[in-house]
mmCIF file of C-alpha atoms in Angstrom:
data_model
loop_
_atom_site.group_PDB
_atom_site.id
_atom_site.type_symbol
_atom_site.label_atom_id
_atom_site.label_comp_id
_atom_site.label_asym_id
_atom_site.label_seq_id
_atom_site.Cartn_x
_atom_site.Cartn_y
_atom_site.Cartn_z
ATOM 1 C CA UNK A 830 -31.695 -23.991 150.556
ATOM 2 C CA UNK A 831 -34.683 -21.768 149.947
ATOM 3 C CA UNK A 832 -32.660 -18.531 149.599
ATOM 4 C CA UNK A 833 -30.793 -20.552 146.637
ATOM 5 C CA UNK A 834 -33.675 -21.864 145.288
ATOM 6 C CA UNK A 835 -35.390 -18.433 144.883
ATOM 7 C CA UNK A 836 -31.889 -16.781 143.602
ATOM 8 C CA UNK A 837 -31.695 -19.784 140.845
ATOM 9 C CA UNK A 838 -34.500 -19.558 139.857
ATOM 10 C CA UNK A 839 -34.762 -16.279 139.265
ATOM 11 C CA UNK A 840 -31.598 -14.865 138.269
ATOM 12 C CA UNK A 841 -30.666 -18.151 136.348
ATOM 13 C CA UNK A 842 -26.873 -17.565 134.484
ATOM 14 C CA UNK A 843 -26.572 -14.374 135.977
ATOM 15 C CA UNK A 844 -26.406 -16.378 139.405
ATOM 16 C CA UNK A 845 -23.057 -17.095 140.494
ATOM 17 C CA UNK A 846 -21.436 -18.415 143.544
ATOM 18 C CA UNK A 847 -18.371 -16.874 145.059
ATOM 19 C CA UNK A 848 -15.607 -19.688 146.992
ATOM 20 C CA UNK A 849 -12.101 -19.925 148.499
ATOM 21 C CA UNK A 850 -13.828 -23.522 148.715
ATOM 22 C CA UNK A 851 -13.754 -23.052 152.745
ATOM 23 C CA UNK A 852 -16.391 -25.293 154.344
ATOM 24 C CA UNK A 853 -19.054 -22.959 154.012
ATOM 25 C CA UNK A 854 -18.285 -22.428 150.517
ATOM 26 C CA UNK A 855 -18.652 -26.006 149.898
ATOM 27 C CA UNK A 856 -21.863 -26.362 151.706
ATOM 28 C CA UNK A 857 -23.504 -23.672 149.356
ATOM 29 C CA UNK A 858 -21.854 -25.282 146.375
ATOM 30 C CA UNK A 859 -23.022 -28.833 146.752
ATOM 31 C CA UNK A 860 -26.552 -27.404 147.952
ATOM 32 C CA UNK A 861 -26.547 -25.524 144.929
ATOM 33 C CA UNK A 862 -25.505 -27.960 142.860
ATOM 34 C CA UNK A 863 -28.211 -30.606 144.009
ATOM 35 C CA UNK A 864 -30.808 -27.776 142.916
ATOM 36 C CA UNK A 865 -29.320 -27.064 139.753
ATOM 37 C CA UNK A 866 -26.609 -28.336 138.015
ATOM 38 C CA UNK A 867 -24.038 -26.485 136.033
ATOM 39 C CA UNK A 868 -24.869 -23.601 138.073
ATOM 40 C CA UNK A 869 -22.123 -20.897 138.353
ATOM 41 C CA UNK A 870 -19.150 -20.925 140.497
ATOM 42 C CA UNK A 871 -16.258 -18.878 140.614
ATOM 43 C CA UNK A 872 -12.817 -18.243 142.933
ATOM 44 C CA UNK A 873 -10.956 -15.208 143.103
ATOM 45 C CA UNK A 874 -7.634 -15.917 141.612
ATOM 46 C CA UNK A 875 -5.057 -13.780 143.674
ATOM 47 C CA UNK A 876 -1.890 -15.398 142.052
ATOM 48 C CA UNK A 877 -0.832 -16.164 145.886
ATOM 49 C CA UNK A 878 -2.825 -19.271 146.530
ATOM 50 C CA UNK A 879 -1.536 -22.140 148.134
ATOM 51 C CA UNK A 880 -0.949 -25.346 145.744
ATOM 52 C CA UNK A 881 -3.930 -27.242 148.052
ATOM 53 C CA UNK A 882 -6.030 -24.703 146.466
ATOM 54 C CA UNK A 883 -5.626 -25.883 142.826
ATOM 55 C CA UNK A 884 -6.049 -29.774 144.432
ATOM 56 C CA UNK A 885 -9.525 -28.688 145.285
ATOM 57 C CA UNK A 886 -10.794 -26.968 142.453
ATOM 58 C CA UNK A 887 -9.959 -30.262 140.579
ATOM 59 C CA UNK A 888 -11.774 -32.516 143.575
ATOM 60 C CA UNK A 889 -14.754 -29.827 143.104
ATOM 61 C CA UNK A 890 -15.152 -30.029 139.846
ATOM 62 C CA UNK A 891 -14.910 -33.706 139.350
ATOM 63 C CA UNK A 892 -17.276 -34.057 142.326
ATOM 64 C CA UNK A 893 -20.009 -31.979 140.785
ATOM 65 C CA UNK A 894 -19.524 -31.607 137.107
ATOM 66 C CA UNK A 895 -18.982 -27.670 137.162
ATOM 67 C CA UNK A 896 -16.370 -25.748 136.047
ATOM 68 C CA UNK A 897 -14.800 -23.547 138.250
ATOM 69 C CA UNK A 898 -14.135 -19.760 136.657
ATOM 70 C CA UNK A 899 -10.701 -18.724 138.239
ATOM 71 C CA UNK A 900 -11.007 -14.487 137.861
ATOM 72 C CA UNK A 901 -7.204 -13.128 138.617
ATOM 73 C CA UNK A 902 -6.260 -9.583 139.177
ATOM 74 C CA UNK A 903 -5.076 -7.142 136.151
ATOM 75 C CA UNK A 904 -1.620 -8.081 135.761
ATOM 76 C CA UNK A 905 -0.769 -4.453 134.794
ATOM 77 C CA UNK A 906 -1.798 -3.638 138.333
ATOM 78 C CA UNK A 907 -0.078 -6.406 139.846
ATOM 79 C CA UNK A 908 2.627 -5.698 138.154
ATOM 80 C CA UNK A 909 3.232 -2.037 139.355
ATOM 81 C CA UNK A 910 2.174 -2.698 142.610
ATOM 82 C CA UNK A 911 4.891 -4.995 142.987
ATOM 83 C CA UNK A 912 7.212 -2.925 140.688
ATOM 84 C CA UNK A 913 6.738 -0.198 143.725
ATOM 85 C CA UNK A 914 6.156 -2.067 147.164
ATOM 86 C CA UNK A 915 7.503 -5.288 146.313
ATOM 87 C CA UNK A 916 6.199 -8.465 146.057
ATOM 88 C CA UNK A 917 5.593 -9.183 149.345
ATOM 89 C CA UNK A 918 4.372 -5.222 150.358
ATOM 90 C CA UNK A 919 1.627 -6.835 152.886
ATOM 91 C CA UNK A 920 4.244 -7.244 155.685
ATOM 92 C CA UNK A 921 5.586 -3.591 155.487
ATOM 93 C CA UNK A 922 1.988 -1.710 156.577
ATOM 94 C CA UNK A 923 -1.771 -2.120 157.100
ATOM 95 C CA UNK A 924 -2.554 -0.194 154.490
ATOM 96 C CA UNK A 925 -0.175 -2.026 151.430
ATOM 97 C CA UNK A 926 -1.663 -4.922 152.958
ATOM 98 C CA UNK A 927 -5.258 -3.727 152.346
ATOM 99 C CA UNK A 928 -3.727 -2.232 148.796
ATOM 100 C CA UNK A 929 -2.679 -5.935 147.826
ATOM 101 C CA UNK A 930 -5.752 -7.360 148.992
ATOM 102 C CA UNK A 931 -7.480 -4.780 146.772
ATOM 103 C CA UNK A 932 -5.679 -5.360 143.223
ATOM 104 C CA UNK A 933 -5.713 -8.954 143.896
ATOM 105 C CA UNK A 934 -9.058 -9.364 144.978
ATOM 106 C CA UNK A 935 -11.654 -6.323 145.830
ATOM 107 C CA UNK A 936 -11.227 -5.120 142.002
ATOM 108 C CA UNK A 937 -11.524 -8.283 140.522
ATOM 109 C CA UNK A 938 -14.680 -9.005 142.123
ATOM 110 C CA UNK A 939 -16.182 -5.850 141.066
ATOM 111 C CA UNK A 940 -15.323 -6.350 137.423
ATOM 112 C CA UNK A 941 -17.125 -9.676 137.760
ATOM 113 C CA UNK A 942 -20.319 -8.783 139.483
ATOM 114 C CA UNK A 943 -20.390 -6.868 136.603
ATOM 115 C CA UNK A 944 -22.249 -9.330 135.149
ATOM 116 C CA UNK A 945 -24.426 -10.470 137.809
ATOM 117 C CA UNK A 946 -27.411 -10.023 139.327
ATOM 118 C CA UNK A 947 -26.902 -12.006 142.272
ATOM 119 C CA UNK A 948 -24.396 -13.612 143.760
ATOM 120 C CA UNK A 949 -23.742 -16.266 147.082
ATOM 121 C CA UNK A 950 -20.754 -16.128 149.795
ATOM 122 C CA UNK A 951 -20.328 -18.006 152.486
ATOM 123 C CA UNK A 952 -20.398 -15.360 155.709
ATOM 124 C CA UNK A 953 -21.510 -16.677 159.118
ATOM 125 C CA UNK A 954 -22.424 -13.927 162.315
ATOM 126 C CA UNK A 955 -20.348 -16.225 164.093
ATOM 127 C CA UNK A 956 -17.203 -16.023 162.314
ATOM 128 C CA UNK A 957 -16.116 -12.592 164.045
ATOM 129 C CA UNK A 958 -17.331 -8.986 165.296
ATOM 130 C CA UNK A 959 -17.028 -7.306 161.546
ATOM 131 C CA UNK A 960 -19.348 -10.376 160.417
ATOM 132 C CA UNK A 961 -22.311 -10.412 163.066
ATOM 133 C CA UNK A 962 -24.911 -8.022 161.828
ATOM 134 C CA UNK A 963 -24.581 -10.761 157.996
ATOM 135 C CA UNK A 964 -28.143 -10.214 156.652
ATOM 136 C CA UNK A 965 -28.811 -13.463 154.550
ATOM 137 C CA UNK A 966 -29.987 -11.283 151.427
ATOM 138 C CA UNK A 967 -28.908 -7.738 150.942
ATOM 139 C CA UNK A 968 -28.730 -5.533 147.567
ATOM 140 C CA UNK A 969 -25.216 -3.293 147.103
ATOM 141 C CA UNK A 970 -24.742 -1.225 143.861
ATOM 142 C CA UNK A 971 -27.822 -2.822 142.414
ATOM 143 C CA UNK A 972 -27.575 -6.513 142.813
ATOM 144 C CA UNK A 973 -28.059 -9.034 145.494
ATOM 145 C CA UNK A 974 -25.463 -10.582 148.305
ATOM 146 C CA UNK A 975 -26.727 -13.701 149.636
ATOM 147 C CA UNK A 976 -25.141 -15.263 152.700
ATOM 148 C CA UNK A 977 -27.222 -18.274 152.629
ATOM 149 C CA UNK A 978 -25.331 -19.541 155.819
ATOM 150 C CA UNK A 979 -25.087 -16.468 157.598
ATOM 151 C CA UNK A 980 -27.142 -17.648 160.908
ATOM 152 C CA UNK A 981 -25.698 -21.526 160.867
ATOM 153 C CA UNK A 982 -22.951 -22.769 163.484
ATOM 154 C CA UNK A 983 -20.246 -23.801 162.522
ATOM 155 C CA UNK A 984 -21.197 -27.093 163.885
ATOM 156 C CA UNK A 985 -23.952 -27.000 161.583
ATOM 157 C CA UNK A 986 -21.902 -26.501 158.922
ATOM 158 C CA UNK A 987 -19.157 -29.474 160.247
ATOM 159 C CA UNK A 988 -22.642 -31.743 160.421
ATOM 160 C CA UNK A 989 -23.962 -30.622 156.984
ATOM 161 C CA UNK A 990 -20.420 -31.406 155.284
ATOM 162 C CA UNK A 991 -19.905 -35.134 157.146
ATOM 163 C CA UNK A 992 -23.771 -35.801 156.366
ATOM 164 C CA UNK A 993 -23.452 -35.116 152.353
ATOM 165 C CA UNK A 994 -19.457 -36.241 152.131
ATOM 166 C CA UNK A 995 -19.042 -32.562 150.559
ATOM 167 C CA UNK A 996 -15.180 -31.971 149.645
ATOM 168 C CA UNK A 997 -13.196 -30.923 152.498
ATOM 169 C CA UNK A 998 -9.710 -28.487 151.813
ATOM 170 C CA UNK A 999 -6.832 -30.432 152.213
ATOM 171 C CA UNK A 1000 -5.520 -27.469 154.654
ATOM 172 C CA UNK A 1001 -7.546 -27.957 157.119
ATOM 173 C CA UNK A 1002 -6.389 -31.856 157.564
ATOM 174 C CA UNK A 1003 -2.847 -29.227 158.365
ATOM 175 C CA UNK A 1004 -4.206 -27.282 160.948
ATOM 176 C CA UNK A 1005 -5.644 -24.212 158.783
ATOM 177 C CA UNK A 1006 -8.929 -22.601 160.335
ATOM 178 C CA UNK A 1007 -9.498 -20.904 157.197
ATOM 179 C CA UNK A 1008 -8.346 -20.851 153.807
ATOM 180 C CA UNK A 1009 -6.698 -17.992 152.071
ATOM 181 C CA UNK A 1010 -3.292 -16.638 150.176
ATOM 182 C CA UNK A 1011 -0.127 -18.962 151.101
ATOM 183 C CA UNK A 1012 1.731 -16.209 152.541
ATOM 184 C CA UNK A 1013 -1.201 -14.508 154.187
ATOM 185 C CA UNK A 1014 -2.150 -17.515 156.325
ATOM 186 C CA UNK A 1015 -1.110 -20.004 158.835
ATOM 187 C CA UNK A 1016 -2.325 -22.953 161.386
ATOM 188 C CA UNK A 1017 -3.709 -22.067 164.001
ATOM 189 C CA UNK A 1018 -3.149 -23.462 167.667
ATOM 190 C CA UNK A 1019 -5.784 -25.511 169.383
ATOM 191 C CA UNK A 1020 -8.139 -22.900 171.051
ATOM 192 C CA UNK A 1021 -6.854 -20.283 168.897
ATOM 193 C CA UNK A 1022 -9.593 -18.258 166.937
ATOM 194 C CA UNK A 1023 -10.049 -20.320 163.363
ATOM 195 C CA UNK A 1024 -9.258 -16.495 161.766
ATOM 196 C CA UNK A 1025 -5.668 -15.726 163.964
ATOM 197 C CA UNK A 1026 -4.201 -17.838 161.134
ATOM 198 C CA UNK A 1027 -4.860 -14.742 158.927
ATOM 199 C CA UNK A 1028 -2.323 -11.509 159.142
ATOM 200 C CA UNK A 1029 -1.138 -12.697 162.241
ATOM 201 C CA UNK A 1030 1.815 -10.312 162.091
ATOM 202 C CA UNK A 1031 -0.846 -7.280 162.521
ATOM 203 C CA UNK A 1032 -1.939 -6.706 165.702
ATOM 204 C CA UNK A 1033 -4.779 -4.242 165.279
ATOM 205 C CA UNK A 1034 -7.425 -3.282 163.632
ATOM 206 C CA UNK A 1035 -9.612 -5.071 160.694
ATOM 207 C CA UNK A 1036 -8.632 -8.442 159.731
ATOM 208 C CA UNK A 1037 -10.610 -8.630 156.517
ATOM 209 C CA UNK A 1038 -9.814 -8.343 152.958
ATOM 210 C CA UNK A 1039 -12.519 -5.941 152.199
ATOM 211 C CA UNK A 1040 -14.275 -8.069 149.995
ATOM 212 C CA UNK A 1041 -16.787 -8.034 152.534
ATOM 213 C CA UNK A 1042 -16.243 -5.332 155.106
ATOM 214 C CA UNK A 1043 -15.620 -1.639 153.364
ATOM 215 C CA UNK A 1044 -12.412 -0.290 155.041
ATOM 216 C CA UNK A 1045 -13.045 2.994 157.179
ATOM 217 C CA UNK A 1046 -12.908 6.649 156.387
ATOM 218 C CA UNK A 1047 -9.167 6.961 157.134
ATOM 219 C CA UNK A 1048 -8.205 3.805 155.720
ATOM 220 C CA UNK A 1049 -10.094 4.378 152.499
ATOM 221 C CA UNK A 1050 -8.658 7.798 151.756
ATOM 222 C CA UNK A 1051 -5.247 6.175 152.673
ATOM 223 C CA UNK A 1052 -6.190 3.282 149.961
ATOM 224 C CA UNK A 1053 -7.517 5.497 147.179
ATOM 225 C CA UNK A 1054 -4.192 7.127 147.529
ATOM 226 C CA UNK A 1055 -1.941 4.520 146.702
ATOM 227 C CA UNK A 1056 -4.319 2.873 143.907
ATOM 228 C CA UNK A 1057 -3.738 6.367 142.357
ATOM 229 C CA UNK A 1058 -0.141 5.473 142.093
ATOM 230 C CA UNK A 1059 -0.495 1.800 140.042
ATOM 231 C CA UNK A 1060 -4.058 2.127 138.681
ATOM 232 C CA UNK A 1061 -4.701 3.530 134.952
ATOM 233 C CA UNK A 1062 -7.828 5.418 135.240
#
């Protein structure tokens, strides 16, 4: 709450918080919203999201009076990524997987933080092995990443959400242990890891976005490659 508090008021409007509206999303949302309201919010609009998705941003903003900026991909991007892979190019290879991930959602983000100074996500240590060294305030390219949550439980988090009657995603009532694109995600089976729902067809390597976690050396050279082939520089 602090770490909000201080990012509020000090960046003001150029304060925004980042959400698939996942629990701990929603946690930083309504403590955000309790501190000031008609702060910023914002979702990453990948054009893939499941219908359950839209359901919440309506329960969200009804519940707190905010409206919820929905930033989507450049649809000349999307559009000749799909024109070349196909529209569903993430099954096919790691690396168009990581590509769609990146026109849908890495480049987006950028564009917004744009014009930001700060901004809030909703990374744990907990949540996997990419995610366990989450500082709760770090500066990249000249503005701050807070992870407000990053050294909470997810108990904590289960407790915090029950206590204030925050929103919940309708998903999760269906199994999901995390919230993402509709084709990219799944339920997961009880004692399976709440992220195996995600990419489950992949077997190796990183199971992030990159949103968060920058892809490796061979990866990104791989990646710059085939944004060379739909991106307009």
């Amino acid at each position: 709450m602090e770490l909000l508090a201080w990012a509020l008021d000090r960046f003001g409007s150029r304060f925004a918080i980042c959400t698939s509206f996942q629990d701990e999303g929603m946690v930083i949302v309504d403590m955000a919203c309790k501190l000031r309201p008609g702060v910023r919010v914002f979702t990453l609009d990948t054009g893939r999201l499941p219908a359950e998705t839209a359901v919440m941003i309506e329960m969200v903003e009804a519940r707190y009076g905010v409206r919820i900026e929905r930033v989507q991909a450049d649809p000349g991007e999307v559009d000749r990524m799909v024109a070349r892979h196909g529209a569903d190019l993430f099954r096919d290879d790691p690396s168009l997987r990581k590509l769609c991930c990146h026109v849908r959602k890495t480049r987006p983000l950028q564009r917004r933080l744009e014009s930001l100074e700060a901004w809030a996500v909703g990374l744990r240590r907990d949540q996997n092995e990419e995610r366990a060294q989450t500082p709760k305030a770090e500066r990249i390219d000249g503005r701050w990443k807070l992870s407000p949550l990053a050294d909470w439980t997810q108990q904590q988090v289960e407790e915090y959400l029950l206590e204030h009657k925050a929103p919940r995603h309708p998903l999760y009532a269906a199994g999901y242990g995390t919230i993402g694109c509709a084709p990219c995600t799944r339920p997961v089976a009880p004692g399976e890891d709440r992220r195996a729902g995600r990419w489950w067809w992949e077997k190796d390597g990183q199971k992030e976005c990159g949103i968060h976690v920058r892809p490796d050396g061979t990866l990104a050279r791989t990646l710059d490659v085939l944004l060379d082939e739909i991106v307009v520089r």
